[in-house]
XYZ file of C-alpha atoms in Angstrom:
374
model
C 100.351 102.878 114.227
C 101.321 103.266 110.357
C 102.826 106.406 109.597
C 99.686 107.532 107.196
C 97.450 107.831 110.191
C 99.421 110.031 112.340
C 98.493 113.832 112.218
C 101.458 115.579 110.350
C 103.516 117.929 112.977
C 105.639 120.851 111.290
C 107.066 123.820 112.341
C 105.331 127.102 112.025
C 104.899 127.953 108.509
C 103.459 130.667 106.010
C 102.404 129.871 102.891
C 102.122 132.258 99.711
C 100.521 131.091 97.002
C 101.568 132.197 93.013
C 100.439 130.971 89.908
C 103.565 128.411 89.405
C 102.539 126.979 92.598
C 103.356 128.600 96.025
C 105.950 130.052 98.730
C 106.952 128.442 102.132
C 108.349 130.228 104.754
C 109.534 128.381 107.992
C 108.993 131.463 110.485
C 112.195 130.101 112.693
C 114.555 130.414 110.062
C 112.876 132.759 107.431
C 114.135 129.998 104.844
C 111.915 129.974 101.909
C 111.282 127.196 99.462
C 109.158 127.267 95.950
C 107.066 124.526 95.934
C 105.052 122.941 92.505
C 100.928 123.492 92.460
C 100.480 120.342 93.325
C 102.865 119.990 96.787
C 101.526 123.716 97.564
C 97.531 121.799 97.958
C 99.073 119.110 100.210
C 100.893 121.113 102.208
C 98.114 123.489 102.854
C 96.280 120.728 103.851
C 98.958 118.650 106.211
C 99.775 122.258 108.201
C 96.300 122.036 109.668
C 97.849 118.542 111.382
C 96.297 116.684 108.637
C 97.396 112.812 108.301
C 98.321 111.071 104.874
C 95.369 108.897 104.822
C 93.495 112.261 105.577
C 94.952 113.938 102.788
C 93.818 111.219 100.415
C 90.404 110.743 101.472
C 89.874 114.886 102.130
C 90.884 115.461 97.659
C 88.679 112.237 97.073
C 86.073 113.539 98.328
C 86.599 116.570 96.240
C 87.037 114.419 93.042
C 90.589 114.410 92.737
C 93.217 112.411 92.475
C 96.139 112.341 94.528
C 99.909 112.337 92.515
C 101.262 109.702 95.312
C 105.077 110.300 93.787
C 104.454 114.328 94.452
C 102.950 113.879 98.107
C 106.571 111.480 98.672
C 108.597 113.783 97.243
C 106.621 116.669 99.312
C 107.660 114.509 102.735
C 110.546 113.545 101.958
C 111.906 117.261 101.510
C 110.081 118.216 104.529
C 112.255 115.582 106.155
C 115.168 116.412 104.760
C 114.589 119.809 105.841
C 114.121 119.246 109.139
C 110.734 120.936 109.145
C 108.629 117.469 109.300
C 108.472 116.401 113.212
C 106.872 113.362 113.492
C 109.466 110.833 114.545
C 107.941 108.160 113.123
C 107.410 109.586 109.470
C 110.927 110.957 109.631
C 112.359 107.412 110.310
C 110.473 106.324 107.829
C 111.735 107.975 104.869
C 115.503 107.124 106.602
C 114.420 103.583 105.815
C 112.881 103.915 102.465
C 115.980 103.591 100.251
C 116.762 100.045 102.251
C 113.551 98.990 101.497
C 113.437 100.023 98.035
C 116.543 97.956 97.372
C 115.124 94.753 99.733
C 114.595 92.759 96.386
C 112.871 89.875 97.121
C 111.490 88.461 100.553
C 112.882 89.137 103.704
C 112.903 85.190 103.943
C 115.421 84.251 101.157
C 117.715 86.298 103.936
C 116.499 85.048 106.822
C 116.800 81.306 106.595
C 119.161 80.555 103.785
C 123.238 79.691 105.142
C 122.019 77.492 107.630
C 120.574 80.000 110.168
C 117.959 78.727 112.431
C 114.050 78.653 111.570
C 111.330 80.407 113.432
C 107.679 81.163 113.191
C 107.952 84.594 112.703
C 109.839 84.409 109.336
C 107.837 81.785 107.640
C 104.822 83.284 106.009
C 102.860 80.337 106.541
C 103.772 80.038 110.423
C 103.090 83.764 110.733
C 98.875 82.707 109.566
C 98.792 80.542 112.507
C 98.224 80.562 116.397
C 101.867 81.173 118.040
C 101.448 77.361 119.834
C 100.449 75.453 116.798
C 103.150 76.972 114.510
C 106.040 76.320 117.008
C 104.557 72.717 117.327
C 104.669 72.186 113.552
C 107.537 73.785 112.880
C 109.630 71.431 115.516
C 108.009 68.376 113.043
C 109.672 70.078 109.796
C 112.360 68.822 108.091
C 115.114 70.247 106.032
C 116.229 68.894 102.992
C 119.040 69.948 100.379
C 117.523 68.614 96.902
C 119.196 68.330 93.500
C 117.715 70.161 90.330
C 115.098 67.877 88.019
C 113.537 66.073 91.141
C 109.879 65.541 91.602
C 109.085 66.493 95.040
C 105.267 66.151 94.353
C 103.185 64.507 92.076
C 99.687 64.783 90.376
C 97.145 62.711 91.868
C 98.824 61.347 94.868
C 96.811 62.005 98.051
C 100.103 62.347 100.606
C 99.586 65.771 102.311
C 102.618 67.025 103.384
C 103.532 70.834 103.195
C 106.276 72.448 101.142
C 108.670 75.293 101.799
C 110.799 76.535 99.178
C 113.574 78.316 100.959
C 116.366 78.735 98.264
C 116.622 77.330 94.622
C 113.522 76.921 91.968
C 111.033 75.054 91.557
C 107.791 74.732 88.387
C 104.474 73.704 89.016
C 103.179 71.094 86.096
C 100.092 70.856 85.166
C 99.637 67.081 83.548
C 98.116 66.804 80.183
C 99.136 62.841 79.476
C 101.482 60.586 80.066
C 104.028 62.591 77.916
C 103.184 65.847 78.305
C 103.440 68.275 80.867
C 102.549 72.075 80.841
C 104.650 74.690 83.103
C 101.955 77.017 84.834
C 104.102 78.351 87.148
C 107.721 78.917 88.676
C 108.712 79.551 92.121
C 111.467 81.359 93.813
C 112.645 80.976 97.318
C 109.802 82.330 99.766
C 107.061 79.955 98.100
C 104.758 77.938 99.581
C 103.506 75.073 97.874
C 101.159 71.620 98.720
C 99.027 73.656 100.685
C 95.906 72.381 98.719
C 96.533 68.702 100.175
C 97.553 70.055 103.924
C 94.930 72.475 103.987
C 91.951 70.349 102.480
C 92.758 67.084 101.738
C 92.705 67.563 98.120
C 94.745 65.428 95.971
C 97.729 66.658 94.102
C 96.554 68.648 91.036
C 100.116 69.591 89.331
C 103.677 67.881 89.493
C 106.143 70.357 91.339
C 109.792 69.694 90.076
C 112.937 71.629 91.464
C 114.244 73.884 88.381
C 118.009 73.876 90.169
C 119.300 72.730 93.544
C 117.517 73.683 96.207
C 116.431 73.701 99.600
C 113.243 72.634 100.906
C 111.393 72.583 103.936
C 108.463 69.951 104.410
C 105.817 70.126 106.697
C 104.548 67.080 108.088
C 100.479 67.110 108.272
C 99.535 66.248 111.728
C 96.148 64.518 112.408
C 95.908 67.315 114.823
C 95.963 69.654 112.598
C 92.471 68.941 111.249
C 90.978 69.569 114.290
C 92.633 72.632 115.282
C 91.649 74.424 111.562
C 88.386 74.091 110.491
C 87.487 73.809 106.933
C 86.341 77.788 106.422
C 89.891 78.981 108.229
C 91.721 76.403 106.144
C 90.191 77.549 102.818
C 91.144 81.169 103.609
C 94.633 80.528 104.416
C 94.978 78.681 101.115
C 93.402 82.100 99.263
C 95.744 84.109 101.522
C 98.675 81.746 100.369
C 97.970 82.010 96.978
C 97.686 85.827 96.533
C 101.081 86.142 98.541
C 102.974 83.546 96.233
C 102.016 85.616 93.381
C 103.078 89.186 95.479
C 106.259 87.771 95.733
C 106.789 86.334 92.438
C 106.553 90.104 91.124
C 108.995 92.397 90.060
C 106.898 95.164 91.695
C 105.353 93.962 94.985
C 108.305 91.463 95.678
C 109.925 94.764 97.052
C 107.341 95.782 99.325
C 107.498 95.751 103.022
C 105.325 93.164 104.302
C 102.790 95.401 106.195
C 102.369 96.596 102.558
C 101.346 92.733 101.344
C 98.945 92.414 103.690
C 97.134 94.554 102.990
C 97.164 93.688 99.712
C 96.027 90.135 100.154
C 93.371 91.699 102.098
C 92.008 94.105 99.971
C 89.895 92.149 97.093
C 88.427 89.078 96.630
C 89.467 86.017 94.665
C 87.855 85.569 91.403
C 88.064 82.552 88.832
C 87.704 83.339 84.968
C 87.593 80.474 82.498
C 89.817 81.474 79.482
C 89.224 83.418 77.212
C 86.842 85.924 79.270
C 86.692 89.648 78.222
C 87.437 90.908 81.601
C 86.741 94.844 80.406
C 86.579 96.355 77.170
C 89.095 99.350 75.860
C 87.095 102.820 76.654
C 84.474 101.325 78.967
C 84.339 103.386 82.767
C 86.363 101.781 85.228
C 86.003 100.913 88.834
C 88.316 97.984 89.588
C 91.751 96.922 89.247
C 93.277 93.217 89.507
C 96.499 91.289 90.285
C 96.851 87.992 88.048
C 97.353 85.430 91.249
C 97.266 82.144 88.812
C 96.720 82.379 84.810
C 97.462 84.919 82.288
C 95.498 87.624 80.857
C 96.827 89.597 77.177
C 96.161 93.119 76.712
C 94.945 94.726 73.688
C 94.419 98.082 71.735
C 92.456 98.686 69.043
C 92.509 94.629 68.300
C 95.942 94.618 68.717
C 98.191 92.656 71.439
C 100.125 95.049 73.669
C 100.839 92.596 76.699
C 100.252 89.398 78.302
C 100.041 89.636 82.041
C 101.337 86.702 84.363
C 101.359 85.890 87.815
C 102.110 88.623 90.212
C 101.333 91.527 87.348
C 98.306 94.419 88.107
C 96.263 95.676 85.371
C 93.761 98.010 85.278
C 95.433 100.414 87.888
C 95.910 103.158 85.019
C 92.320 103.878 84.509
C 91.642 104.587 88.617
C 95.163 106.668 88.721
C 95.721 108.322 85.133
C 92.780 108.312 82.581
C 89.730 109.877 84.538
C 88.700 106.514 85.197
C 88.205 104.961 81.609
C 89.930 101.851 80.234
C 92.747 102.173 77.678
C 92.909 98.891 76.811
C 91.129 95.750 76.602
C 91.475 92.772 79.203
C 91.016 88.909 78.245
C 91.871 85.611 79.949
C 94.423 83.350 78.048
C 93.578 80.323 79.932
C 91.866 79.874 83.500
C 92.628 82.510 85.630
C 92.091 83.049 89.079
C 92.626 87.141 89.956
C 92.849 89.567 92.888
C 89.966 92.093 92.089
C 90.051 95.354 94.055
C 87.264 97.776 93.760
C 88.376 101.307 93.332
C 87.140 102.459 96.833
C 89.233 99.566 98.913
C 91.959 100.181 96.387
C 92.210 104.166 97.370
C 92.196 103.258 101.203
C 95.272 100.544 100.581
C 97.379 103.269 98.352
C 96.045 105.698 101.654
C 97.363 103.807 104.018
C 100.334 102.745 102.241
C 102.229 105.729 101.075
C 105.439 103.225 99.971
C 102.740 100.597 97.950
C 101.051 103.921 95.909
C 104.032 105.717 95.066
C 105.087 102.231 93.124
C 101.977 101.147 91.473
C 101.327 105.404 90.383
C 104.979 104.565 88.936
C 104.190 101.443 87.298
C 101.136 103.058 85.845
C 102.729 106.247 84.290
C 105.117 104.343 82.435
C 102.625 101.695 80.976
C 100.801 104.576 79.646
C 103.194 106.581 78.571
C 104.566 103.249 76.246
C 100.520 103.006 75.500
C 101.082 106.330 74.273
C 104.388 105.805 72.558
C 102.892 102.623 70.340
């Protein structure tokens, strides 16, 4: 069980309250602690054995917001303090300071210097039955490739699977016989081909290694086809896409992965020819995205502020930080296919994720603060 659904165990406390906030007293010790307004409510709350996700959904239902980074720092003193119980929250926040500093996926770790490959560290293997996985993954191959190579090109209709496990690689989208368009990079941990193994789809986009680098190809088995039906095969590919672009950003690419599925999870695809006013500046707000493919610019006042690419979220500072109103306006600056997550599945993700909210509240405060600044 996640640590945001367990009822919150502390020793006996008495709490004081005071205009600045509050007073804790831990009756063992007779230690007391000042504690801000805002970590006074939660903790009033959490005494009464309270869980996380509890906490969130109790002051939602009152109309406010939760400060994620406050109820952290609230826990994570607790902790410290010894005054927390709950052994699995405490080891927890023990861990969090690895896995803030786990840059990147765990599988850039996992299979690079010539360790051995399983199922479980393959995000693609991971989507399938435990059998089928092991049998495709014993009819992989391993191959060390040189930078400028094209390891797939547009409109062939081979349908073999690709594995980037160390190096880079660009996806091409082909305009003509001389021209080619970059549309997107990848980094080790990215899946790619999975249009043609999935569906049968031809190749739509040249992939070309960007520097040496390590690949792992999936053969496609005839018996694949008749162990994944179409509808299961076109949800992996969605599921595959929104993870590529998790882990091709600065933000998410640090998550646990617990915290990316449920993510991936959360929304639903949607496609947006370009140029498409997604929201306008000062409108109400219900929904935030994550740009999976595409790119999407920002504006204020008819002014660019930002263009959004793969793996960015936008929209997350009117359902955290501006009562729910848009401070900026949102268009498409070619086709664009985006994670949309309404603001109710949105506040049960950050509820259940205590890790995932404190870094999207984060990533929110300081956008508007430069919003601010301009």
């Amino acid at each position: 069980m996640r640590f945001e659904k367990e009822q919150v165990q502390l020793q006996p406390l008495q709490l004081q309250p005071a205009s600045d906030g509050g007073l804790m007293t831990v009756l063992s010790s007779r230690k007391s602690f000042r504690l801000s307004p805002l970590q006074y409510s939660y903790l009033d709350v959490l005494k009464n054995g309270t869980s996380v996700e509890g906490l969130v959904q109790f002051f939602l239902g009152q109309g406010w917001l939760v400060n994620f980074r406050e109820l952290s720092a609230l826990l994570e003193f607790l902790v410290h303090e010894g005054i927390l119980l709950n052994p699995v929250i405490r080891d927890y926040f023990s861990k969090a300071a690895a896995q803030a500093n786990a840059v990147g996926s765990q599988l850039g770790s996992q299979v690079s210097g010539g360790l051995s490959l399983s199922a479980q560290n393959l995000p693609f293997f991971r989507s399938l039955d435990a059998e089928l996985a092991q049998f495709l993954l014993q009819k992989s191959e391993r191959f060390q490739v040189p930078a400028h190579i094209k390891v797939i090109q547009s409109g062939k209709n081979d349908r073999d699977l690709f594995i980037l496990l160390k190096g880079q690689a660009g996806i091409y989208r082909v305009m003509d016989a001389q021209h080619r368009q970059l549309v997107a990079a990848l980094e080790a941990g990215a899946l790619f081909g999975e249009s043609g193994f999935l569906l049968g789809h031809s190749r739509t986009a040249d992939v070309i290694t960007l520097a040496p680098s390590e690949i792992l190809r999936v053969r496609h088995l005839p018996e694949f086809d008749q162990l994944i039906k179409t509808e299961k095969a076109q949800s992996l590919q969605h599921r595959f896409w929104i993870l590529q672009a998790l882990q091709s950003s600065n933000v998410f690419k640090k998550l646990p992965g617990d915290c990316l599925d449920s993510l991936i999870f959360s929304g639903r695809l949607v496609k947006a020819p370009a140029h498409q006013r997604l929201f306008n500046e000062g409108q109400p707000a219900n929904t935030c995205y994550i740009v999976i493919q595409g790119s999407v610019v920002i504006s204020q006042q008819g002014r660019n502020i930002n263009v959004m690419g793969q793996g960015a979220c936008f929209g997350e500072i009117s359902l955290l930080m501006s009562g729910g109103q848009r401070t900026a306006s949102a268009t498409t600056q070619q086709e664009t296919v985006l994670l949309e997550i309404q603001q109710k599945d949105f506040y049960r993700v950050l509820s259940q994720n205590l890790f995932l909210a404190k870094e999207i509240e984060t990533l929110a405060a300081q956008r508007l603060q430069a919003d601010q600044q301009r």
